XYZ file of N, CA and C in Angstrom:
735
model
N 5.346 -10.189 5.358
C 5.403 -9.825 3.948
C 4.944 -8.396 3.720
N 3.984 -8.183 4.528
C 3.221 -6.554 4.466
C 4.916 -5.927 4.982
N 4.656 -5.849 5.772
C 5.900 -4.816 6.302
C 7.313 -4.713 5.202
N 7.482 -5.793 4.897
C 8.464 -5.927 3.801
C 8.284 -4.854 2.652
N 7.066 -5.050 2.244
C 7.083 -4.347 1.339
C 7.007 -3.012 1.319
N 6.351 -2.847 2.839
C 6.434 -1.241 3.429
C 8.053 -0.746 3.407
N 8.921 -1.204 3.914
C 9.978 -0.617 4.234
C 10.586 -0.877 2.754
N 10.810 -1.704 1.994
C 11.030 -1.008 0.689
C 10.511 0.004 0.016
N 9.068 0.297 0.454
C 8.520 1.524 -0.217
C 9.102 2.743 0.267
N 9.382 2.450 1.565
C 10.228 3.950 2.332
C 11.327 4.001 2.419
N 12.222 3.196 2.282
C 13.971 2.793 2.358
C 14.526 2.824 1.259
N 15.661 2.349 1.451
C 16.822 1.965 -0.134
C 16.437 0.477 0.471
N 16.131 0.109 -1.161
C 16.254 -1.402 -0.831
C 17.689 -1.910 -0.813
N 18.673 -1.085 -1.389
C 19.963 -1.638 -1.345
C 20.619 -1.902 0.544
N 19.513 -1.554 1.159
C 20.057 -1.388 2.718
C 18.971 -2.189 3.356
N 17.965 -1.975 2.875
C 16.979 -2.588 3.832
C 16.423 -4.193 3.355
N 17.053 -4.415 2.180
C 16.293 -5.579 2.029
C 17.574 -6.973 2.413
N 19.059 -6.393 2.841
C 19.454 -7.037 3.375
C 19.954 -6.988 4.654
N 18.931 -5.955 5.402
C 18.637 -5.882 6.655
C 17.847 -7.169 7.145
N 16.685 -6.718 6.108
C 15.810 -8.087 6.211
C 16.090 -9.611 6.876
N 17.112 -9.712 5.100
C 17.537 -11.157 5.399
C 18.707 -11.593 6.243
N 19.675 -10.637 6.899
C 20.032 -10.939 8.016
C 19.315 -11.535 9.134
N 17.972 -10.639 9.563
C 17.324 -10.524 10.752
C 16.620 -12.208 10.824
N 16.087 -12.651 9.232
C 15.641 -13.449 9.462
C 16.705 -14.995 9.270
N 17.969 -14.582 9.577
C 19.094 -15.561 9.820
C 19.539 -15.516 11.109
N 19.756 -14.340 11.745
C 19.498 -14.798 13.009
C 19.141 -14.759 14.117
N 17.551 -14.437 13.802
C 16.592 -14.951 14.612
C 16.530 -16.296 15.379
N 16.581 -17.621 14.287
C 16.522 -18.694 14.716
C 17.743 -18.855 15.641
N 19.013 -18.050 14.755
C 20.258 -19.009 15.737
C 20.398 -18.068 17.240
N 19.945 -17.327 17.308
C 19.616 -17.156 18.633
C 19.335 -17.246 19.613
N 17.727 -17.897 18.886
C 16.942 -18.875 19.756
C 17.455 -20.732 19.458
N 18.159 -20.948 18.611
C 18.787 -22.381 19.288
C 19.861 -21.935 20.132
N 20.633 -20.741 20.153
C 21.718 -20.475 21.202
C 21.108 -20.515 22.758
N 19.938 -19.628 23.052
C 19.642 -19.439 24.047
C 18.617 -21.388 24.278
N 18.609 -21.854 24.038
C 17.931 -23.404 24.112
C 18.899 -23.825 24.166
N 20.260 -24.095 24.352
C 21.545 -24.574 24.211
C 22.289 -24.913 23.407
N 21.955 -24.747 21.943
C 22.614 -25.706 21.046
C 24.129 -24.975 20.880
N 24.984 -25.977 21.017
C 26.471 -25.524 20.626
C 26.752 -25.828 19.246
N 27.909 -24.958 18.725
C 28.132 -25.052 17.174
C 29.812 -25.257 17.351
N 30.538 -25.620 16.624
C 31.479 -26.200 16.062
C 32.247 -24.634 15.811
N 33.641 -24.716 15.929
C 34.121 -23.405 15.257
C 33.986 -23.108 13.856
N 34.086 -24.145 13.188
C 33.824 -23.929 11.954
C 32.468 -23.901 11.978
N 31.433 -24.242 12.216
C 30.160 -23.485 11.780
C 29.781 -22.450 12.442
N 30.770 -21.697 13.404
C 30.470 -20.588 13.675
C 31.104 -19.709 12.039
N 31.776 -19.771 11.984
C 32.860 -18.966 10.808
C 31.906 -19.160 9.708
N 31.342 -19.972 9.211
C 30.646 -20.167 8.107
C 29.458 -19.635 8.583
N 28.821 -19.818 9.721
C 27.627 -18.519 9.668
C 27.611 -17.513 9.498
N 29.081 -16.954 9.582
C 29.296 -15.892 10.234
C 29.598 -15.217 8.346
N 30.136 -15.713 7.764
C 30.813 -15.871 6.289
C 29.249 -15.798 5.706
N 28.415 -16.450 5.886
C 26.998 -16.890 4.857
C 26.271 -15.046 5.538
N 26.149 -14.850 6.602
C 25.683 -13.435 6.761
C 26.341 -12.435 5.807
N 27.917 -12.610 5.712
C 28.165 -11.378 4.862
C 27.591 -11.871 3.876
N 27.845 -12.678 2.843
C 27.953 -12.683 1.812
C 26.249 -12.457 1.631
N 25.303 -12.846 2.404
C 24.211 -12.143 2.092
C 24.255 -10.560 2.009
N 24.437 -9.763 2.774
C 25.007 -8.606 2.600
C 25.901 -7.855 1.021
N 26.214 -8.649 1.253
C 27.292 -8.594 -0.372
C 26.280 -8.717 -1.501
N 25.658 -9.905 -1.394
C 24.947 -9.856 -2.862
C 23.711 -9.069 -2.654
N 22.971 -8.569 -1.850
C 21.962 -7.748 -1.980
C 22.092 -6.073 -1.960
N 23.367 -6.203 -2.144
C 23.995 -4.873 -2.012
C 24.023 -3.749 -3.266
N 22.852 -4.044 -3.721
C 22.468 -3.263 -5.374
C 22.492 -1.601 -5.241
N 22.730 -1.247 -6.589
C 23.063 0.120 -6.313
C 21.312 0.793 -6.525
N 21.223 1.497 -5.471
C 19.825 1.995 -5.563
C 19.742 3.670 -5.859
N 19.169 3.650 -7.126
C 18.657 5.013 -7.642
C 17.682 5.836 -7.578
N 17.049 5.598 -6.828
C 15.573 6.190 -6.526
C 16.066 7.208 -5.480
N 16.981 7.290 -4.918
C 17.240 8.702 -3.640
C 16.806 8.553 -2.706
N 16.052 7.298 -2.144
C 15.521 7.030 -0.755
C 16.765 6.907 0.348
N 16.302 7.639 1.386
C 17.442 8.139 2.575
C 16.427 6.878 3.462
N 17.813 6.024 4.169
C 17.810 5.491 5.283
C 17.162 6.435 7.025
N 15.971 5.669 7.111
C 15.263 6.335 8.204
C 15.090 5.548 8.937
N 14.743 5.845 10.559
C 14.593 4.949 11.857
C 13.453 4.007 11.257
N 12.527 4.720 10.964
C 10.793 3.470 10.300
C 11.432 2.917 9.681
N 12.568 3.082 8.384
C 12.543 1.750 7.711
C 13.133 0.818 7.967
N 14.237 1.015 9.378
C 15.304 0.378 9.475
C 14.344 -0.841 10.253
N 13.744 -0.009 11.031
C 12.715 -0.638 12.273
C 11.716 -1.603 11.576
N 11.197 -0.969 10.767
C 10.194 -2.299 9.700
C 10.813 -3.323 8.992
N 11.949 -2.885 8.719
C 12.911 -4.129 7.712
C 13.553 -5.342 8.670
N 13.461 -4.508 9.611
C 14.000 -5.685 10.885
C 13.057 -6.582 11.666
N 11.784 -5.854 11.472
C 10.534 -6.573 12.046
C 10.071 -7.817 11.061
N 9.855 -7.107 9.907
C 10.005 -8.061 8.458
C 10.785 -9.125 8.604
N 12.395 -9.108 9.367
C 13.085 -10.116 8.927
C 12.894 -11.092 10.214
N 12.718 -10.948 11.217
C 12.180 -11.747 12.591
C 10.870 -12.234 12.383
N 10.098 -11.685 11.496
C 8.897 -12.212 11.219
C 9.321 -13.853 10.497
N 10.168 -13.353 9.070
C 10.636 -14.531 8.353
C 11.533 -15.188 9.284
N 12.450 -15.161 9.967
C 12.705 -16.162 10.766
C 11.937 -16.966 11.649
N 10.430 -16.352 12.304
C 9.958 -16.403 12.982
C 9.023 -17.965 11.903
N 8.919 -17.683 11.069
C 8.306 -18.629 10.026
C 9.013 -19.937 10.622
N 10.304 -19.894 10.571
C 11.335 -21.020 10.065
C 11.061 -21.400 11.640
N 10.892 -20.559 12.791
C 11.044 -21.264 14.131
C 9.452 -22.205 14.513
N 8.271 -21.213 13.520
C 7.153 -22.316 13.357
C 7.794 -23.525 13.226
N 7.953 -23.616 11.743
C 7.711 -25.074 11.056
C 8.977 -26.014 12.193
N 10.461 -25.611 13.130
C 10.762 -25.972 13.559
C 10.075 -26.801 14.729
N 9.324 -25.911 15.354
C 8.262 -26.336 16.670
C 7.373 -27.274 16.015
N 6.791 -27.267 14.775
C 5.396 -28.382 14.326
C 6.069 -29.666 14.525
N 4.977 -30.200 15.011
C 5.484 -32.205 15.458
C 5.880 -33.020 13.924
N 6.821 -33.713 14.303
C 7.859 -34.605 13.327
C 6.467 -35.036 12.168
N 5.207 -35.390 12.876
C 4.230 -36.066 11.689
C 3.251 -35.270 11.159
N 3.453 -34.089 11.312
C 2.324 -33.110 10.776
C 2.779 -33.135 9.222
N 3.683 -32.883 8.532
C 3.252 -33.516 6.884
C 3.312 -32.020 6.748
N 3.088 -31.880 5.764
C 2.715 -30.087 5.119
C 1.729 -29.346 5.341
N 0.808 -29.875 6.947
C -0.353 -29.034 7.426
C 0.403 -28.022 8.033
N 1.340 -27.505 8.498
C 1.761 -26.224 9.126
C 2.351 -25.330 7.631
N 2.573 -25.279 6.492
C 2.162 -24.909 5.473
C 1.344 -24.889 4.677
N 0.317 -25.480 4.631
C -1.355 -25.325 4.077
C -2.285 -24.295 5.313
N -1.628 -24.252 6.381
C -2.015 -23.832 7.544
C -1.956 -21.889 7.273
N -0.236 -22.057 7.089
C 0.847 -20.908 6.906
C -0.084 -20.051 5.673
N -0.529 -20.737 4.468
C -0.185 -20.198 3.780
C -1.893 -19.569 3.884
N -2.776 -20.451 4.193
C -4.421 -19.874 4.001
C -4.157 -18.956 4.958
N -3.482 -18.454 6.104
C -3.708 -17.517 6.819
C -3.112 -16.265 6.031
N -2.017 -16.450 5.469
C -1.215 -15.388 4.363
C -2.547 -14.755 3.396
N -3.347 -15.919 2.741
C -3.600 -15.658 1.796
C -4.888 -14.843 2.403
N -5.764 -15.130 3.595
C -6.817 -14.097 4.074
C -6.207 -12.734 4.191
N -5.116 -13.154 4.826
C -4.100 -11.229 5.233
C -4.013 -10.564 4.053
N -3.587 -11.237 3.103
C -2.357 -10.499 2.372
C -3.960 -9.842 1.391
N -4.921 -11.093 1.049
C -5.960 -11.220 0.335
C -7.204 -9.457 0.600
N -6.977 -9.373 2.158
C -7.719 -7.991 2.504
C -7.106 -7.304 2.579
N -5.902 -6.901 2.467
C -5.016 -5.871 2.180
C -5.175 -4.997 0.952
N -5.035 -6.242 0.221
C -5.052 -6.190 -1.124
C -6.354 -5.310 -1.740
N -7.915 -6.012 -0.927
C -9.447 -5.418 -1.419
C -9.142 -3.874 -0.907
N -8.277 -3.850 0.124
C -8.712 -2.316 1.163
C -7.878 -1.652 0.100
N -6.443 -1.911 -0.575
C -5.968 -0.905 -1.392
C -6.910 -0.776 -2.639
N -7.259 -1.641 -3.079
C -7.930 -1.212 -4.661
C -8.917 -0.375 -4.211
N -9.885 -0.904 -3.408
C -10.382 -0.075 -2.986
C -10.897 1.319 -3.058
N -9.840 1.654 -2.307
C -9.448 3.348 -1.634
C -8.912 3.418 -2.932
N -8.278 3.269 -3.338
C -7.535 3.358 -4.855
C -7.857 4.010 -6.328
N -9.014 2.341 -6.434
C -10.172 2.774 -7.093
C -11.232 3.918 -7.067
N -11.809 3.910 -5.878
C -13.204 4.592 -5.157
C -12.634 6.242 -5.439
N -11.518 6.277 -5.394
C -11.544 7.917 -5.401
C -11.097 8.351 -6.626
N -9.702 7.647 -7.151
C -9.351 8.462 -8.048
C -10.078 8.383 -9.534
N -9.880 9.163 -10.659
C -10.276 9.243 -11.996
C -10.047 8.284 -12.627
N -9.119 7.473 -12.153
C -8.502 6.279 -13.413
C -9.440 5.146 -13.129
N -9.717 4.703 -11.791
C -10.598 3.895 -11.287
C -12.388 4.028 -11.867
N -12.697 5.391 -11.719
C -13.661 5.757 -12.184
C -14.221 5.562 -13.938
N -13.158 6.000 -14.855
C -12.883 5.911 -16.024
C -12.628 4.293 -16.634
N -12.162 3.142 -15.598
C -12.195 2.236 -15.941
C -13.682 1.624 -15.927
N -14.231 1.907 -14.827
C -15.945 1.796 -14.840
C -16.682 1.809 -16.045
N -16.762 3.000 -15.923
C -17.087 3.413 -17.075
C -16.906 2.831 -18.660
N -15.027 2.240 -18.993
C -15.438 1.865 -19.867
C -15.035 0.287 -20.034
N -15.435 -0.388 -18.682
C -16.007 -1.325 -18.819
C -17.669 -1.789 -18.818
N -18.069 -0.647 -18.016
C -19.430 -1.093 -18.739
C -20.116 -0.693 -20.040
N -18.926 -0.305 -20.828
C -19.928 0.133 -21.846
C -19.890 -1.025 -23.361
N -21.448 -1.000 -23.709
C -21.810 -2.273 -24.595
C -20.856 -1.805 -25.635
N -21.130 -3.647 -26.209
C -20.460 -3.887 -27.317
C -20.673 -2.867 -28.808
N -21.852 -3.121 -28.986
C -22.186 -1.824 -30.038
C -21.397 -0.566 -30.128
N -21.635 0.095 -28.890
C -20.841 1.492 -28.383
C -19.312 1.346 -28.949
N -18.603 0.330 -28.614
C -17.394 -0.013 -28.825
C -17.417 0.059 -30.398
N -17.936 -1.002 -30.907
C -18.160 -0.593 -32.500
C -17.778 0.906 -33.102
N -19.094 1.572 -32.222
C -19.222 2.622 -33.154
C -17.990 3.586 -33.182
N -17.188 3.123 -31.883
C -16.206 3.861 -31.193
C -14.695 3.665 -32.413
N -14.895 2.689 -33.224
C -13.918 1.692 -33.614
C -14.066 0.844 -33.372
N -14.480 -0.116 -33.354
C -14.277 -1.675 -32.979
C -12.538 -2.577 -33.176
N -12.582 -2.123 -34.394
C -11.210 -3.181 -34.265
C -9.710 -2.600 -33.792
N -9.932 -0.968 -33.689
C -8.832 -0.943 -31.920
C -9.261 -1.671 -30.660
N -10.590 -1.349 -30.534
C -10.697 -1.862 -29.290
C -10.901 -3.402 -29.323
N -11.376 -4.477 -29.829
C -10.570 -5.388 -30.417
C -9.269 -6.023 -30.224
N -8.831 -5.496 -30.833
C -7.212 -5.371 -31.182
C -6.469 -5.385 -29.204
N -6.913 -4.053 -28.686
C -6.475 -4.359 -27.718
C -6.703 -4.737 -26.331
N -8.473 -5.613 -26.762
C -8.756 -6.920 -25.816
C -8.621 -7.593 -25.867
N -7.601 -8.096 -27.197
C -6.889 -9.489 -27.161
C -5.573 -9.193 -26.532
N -4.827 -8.099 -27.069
C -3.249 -7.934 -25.936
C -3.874 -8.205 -24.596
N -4.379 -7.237 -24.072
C -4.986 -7.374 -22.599
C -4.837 -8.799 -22.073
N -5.858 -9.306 -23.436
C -6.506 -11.359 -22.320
C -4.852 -11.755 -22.538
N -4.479 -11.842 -24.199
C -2.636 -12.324 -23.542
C -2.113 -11.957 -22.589
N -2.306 -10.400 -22.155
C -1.137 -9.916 -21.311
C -1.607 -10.935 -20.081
N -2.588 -10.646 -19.403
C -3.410 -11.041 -18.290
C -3.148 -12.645 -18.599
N -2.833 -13.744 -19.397
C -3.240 -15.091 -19.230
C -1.467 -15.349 -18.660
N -0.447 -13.986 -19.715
C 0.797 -14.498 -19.119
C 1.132 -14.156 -17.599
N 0.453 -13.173 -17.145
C 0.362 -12.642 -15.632
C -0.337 -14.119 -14.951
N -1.222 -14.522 -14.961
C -1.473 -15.593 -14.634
C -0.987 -16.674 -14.359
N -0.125 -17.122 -15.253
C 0.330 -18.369 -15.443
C 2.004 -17.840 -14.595
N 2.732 -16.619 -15.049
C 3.610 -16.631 -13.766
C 3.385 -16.664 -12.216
N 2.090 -15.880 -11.743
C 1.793 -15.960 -10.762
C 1.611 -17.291 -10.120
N 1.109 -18.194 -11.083
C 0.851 -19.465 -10.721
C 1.900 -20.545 -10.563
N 3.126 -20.124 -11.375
C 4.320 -20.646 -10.929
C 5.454 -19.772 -10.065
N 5.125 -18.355 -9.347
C 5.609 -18.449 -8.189
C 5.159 -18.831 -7.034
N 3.603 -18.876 -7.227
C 3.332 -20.044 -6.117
C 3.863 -21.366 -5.791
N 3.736 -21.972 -6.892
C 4.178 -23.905 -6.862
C 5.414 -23.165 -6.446
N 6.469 -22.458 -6.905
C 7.975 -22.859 -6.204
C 8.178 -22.103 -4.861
N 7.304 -21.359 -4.917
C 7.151 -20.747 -3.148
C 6.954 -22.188 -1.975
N 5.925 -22.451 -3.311
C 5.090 -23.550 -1.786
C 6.219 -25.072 -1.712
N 6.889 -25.133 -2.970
C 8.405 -26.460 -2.652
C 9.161 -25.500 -2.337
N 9.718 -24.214 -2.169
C 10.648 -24.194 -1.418
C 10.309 -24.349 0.012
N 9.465 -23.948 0.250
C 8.915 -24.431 1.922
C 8.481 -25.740 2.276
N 8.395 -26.706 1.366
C 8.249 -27.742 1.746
C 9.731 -28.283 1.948
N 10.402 -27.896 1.021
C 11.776 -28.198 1.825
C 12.779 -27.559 2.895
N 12.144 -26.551 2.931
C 12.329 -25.997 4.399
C 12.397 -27.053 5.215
N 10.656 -27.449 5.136
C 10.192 -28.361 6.573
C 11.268 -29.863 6.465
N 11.122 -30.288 5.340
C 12.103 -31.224 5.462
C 13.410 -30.988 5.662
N 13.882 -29.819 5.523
C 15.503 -29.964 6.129
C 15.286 -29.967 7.352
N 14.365 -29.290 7.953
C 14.309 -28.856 9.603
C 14.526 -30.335 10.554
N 13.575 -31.339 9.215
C 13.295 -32.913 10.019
C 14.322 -33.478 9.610
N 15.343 -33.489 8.804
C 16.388 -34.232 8.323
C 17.184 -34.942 9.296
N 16.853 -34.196 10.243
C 17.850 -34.726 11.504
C 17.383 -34.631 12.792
N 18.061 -34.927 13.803
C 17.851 -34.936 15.200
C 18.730 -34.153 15.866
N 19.988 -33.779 15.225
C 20.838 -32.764 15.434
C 20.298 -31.059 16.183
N 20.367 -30.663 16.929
C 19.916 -29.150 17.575
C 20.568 -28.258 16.720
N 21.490 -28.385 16.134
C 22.212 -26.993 15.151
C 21.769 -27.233 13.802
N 20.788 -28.399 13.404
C 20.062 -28.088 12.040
C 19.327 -26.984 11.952
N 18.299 -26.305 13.441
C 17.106 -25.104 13.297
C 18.344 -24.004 12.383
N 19.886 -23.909 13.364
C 21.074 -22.248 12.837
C 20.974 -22.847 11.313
N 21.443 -23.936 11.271
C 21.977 -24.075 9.806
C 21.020 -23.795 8.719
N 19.918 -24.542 8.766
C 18.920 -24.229 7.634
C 18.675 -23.018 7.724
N 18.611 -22.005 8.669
C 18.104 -20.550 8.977
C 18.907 -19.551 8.334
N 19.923 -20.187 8.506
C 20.913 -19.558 7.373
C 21.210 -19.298 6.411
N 20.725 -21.124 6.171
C 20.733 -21.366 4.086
C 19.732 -20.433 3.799
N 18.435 -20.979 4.662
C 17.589 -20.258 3.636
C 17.637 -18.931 3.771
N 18.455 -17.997 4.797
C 18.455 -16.114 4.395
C 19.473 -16.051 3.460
N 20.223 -17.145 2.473
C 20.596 -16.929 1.568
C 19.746 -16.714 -0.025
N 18.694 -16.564 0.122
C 17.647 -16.266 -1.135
C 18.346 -15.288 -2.105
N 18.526 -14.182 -1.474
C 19.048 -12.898 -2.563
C 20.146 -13.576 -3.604
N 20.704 -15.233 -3.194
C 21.873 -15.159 -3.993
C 21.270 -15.969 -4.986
N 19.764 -16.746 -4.767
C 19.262 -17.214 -6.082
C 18.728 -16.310 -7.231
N 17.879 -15.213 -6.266
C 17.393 -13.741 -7.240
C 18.268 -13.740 -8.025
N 19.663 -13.470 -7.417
C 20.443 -12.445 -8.037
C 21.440 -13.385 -9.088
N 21.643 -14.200 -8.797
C 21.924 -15.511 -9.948
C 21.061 -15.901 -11.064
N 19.658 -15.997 -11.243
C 19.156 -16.247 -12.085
C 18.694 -14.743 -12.919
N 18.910 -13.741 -12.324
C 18.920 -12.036 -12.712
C 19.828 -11.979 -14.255
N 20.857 -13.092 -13.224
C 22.280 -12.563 -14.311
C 22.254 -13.936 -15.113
N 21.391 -15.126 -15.453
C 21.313 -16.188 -16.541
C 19.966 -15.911 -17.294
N 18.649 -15.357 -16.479
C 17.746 -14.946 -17.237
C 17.428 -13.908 -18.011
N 17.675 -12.546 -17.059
C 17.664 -11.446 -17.905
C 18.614 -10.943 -17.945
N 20.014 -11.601 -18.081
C 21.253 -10.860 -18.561
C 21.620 -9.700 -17.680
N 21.401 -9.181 -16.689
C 21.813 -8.817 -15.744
C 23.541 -8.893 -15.480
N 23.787 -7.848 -15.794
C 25.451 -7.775 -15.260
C 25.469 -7.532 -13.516
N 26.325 -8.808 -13.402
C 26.766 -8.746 -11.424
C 27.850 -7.958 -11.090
N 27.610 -7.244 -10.055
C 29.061 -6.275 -9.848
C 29.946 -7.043 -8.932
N 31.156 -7.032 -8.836
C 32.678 -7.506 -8.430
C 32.217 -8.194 -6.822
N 31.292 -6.989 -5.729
C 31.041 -7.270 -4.670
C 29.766 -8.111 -4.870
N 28.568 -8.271 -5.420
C 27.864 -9.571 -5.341
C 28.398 -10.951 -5.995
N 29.916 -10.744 -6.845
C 30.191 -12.117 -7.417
C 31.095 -12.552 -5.810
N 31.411 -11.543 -4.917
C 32.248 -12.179 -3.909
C 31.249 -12.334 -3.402
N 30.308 -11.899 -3.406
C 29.133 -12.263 -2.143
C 28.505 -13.628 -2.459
N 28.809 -13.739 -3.839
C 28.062 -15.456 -4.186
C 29.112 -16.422 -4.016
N 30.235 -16.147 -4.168
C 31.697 -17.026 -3.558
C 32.031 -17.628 -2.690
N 31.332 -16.514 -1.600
C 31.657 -16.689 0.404
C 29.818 -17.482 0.156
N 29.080 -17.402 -0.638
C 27.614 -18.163 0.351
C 28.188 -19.415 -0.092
N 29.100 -19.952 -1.376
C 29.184 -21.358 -1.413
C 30.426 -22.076 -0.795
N 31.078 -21.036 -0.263
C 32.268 -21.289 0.746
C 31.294 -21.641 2.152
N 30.468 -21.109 2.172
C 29.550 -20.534 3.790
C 28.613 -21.850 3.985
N 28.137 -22.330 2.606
C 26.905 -23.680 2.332
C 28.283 -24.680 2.311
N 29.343 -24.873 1.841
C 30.372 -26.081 2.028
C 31.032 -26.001 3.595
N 30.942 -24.996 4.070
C 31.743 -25.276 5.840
C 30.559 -25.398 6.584
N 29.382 -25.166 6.180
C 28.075 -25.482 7.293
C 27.641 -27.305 6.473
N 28.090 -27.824 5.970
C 27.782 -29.116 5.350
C 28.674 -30.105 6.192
N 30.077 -29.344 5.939
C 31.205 -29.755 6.838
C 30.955 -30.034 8.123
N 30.881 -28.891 8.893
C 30.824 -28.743 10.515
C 29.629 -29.658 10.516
């Protein structure tokens, strides 16, 4: 996830973030290729179909002027073997482990991601003026505030606690659907006894960009361009011939 977000900070995400989700599609089918698993012609074609069309729909036009460089190509690809590398966990955890290799997954995320996080504010905070200035006028008493105005400042420590309770409460529901979409990860992985379930699910799920980018265009009205509506066309052509095969 760190690296992810690194190579979007240095890349076009229009290139690198479906670098990404290639890498972490096929990672796994690699490693069921090299373990032996054989695939069907048709679920070769439909893997092969569900890769573009990932490609296709993450294919946003990016305005920021970031030039494609060896680091980002190299981090976006590490990023995406990492996320496959996820999916080849929960593949390896024994049939009765239950959702301990995700309660497992995720407290280790949350120490990483959790000191990352202290070391940027941090450095962040500690040096610059804005950090300093917030100090400052958070510690200063209530009275002071008064005399300062009270009912601006008032006024906008109640936006604040709203803003902050609605930050909250989304954060708290991209967790719950983070943590069921990975629970159904693990259960597709067990759905079967089949060896070409590890390619197939590895697949579905590097199809993500086409839920982003679908609910982009029902929630916030988001207009889709010509090449992500084909790119969402071929993933449900790509999810009906991998159902098939």
């Amino acid at each position: 996830m760190l690296l992810l977000y690194r190579a979007l900070a240095i890349g076009p995400m229009s290139v690198l973030s479906p670098l990404t989700a290639v890498f972490a599609a096929v990672v796994p089918v690699v490693v069921a290729l090299v373990r032996g698993t054989s695939l069907s012609p048709t679920a070769w074609v439909a893997l092969v179909v569900a890769v573009v069309a990932v490609v296709l729909v993450a294919a946003v036009r990016d305005t920021s002027g970031a030039r494609v460089t060896p680091a980002g190509l190299v981090t976006a690809a590490v990023a995406g073997c990492g996320f496959g590398g996820i999916v080849l966990a929960y593949d390896a955890a024994p049939d009765g482990s239950g959702v301990a290799p995700l309660l497992v997954a995720r407290g280790v995320q949350t120490v990483l991601l959790g000191a990352a996080a202290v070391v940027v504010a941090v450095r962040s905070g500690a040096s610059g003026p804005a950090g300093a200035a917030l100090a400052v006028g958070a510690s200063r008493p209530v009275g002071a505030a008064a005399r300062t105005g009270g009912t601006v400042r008032v006024g906008r420590s109640a936006r604040a606690g709203a803003w902050s309770r609605r930050v909250v409460a989304t954060v708290v529901a991209c967790g719950v659907l983070d943590a069921l979409a990975n629970v159904c990860i693990q259960a597709a992985l067990r759905a079967g006894d089949d060896p070409s379930t590890l390619p197939v699910v590895s697949v579905l799920n590097a199809l993500y960009p086409i839920g982003t980018v679908a609910l982009a265009g029902v929630v916030l009205r988001e207009r889709l361009t010509p090449v992500q509506w084909s790119g969402i066309g071929l993933a449900f052509a790509a999810a009906v011939g991998l159902a098939l095969a």
